[in-house]
CSV table of C-alpha atoms in Angstrom, one decimal:
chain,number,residue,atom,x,y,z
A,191,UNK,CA,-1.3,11.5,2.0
A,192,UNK,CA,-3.8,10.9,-0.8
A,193,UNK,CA,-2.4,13.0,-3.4
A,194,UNK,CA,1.2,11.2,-2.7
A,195,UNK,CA,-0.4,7.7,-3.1
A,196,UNK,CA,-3.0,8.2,-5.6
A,197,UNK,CA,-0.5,10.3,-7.5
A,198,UNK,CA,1.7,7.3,-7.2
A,199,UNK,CA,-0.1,4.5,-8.7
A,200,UNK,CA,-1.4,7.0,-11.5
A,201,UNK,CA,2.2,7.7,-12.4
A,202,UNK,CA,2.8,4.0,-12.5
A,203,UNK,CA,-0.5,3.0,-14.3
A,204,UNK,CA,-0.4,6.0,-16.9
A,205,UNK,CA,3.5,6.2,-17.8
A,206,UNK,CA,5.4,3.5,-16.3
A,207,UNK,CA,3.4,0.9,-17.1
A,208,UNK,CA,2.8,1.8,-20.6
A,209,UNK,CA,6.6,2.6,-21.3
A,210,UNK,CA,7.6,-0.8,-20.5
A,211,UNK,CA,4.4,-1.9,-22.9
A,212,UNK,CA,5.9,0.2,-25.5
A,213,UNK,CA,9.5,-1.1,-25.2
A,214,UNK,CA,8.4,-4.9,-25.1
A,215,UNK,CA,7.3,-3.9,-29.3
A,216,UNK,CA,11.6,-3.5,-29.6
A,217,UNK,CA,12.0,-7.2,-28.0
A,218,UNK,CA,12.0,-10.2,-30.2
A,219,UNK,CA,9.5,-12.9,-29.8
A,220,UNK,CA,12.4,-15.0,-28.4
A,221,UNK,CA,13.4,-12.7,-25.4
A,222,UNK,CA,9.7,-11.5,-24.5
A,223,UNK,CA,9.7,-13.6,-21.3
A,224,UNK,CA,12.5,-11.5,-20.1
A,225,UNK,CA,10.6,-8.0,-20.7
A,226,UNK,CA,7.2,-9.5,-19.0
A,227,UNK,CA,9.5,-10.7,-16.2
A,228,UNK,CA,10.8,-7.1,-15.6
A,229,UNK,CA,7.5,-5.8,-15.8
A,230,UNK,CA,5.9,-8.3,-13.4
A,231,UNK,CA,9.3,-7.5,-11.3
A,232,UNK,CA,8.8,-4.0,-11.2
A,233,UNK,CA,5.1,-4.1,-10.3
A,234,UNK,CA,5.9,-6.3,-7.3
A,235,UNK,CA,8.7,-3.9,-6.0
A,236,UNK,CA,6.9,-1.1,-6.3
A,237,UNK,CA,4.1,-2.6,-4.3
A,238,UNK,CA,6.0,-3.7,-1.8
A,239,UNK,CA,8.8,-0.7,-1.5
A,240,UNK,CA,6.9,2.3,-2.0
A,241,UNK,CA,2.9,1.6,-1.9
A,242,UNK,CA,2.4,-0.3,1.6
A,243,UNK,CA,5.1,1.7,3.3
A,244,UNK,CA,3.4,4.7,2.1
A,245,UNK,CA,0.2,3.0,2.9
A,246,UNK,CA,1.7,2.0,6.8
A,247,UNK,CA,2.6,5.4,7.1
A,248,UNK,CA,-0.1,6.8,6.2
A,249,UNK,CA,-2.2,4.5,8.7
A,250,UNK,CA,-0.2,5.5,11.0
A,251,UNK,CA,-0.5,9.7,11.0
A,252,UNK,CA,-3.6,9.3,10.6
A,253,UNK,CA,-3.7,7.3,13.8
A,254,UNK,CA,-2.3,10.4,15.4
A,255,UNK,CA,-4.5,12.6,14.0
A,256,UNK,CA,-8.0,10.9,15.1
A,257,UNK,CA,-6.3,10.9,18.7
A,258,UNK,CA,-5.6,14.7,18.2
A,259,UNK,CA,-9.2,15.3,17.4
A,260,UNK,CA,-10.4,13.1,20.1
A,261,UNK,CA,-8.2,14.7,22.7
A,262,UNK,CA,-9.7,17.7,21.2
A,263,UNK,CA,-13.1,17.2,21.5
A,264,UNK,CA,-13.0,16.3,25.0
A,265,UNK,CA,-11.5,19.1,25.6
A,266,UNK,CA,-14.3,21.1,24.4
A,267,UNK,CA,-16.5,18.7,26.7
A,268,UNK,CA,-14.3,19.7,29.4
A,269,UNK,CA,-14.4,16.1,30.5
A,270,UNK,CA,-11.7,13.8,32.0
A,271,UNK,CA,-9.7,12.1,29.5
A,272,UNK,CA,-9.6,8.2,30.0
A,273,UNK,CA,-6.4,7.3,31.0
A,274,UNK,CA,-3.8,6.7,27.8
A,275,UNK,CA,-2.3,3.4,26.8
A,276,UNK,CA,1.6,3.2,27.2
A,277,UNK,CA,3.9,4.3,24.0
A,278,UNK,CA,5.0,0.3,24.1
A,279,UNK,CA,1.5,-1.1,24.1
A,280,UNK,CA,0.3,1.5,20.9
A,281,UNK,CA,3.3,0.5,19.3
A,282,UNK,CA,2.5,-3.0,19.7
A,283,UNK,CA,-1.1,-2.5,18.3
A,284,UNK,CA,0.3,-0.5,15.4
A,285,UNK,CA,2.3,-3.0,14.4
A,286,UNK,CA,0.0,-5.7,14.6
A,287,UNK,CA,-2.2,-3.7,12.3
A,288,UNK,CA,0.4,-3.2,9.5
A,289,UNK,CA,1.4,-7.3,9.8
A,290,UNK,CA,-2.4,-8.1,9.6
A,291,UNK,CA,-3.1,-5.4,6.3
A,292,UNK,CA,-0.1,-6.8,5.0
A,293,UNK,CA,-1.7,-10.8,4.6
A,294,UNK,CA,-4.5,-9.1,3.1
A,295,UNK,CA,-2.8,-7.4,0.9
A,296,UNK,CA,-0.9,-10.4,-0.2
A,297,UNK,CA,-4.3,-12.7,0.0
A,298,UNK,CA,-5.6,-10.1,-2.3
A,299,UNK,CA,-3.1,-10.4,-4.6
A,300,UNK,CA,-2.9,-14.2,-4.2
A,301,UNK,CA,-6.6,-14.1,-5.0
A,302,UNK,CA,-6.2,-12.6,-8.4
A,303,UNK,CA,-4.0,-15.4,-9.9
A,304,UNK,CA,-7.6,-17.7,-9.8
A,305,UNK,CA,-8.6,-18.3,-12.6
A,306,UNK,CA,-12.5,-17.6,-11.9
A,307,UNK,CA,-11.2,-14.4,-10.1
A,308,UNK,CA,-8.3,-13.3,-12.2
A,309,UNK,CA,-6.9,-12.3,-15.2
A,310,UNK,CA,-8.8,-14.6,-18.2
């Protein structure tokens, strides 16, 4: 999960990012509000196509994983396990989970256009 995502945003950060930097040089002065435009563009949709799903996802599995271990431990414990919560309700929780990282993701990024906070 971690080498996917980190991987990710270096890939965007170190190449993509400075391509578009380097093409916006070939741009007159004139149409330079187009190439930011495509650059802001592009930064959005890749946070919102390909970072939080992989982020959801990843929230997710590991989800299943720290119940694994859990179910693991108390195995070792040899104790009973407490009774589990129905597939509908988890799914329910999970969700509400994603929708309530995704505001503060967005408040996050919301937060950054201040100007005390934000770029100067």
């Amino acid at each position: 999960n971690g080498v996917i995502f980190l991987g990710s945003i270096l890939v965007f950060n170190w190449i993509i990012d400075p391509t578009l930097a380097m093409l916006r040089h070939f741009v007159e002065e004139d149409e330079a509000w187009a190439t930011d435009f495509v650059g802001a563009s592009l930064s959005a949709l890749y946070k919102v196509l390909w970072i939080y799903p992989i982020y959801c996802i990843s929230f997710v599995l590991n989800t299943v994983m720290y119940q694994e271990i859990a179910d693991s431990a108390l195995a070792l414990r040899k104790s009973e396990p407490v009774k589990a919560m129905p597939l509908l309700d988890r799914l329910i929780n999970e969700a509400f989970r994603v929708l309530l990282n995704l505001v503060y993701i967005v408040e996050m990024n919301l937060i950054y256009y201040l100007p005390v906070v934000g770029p100067p």
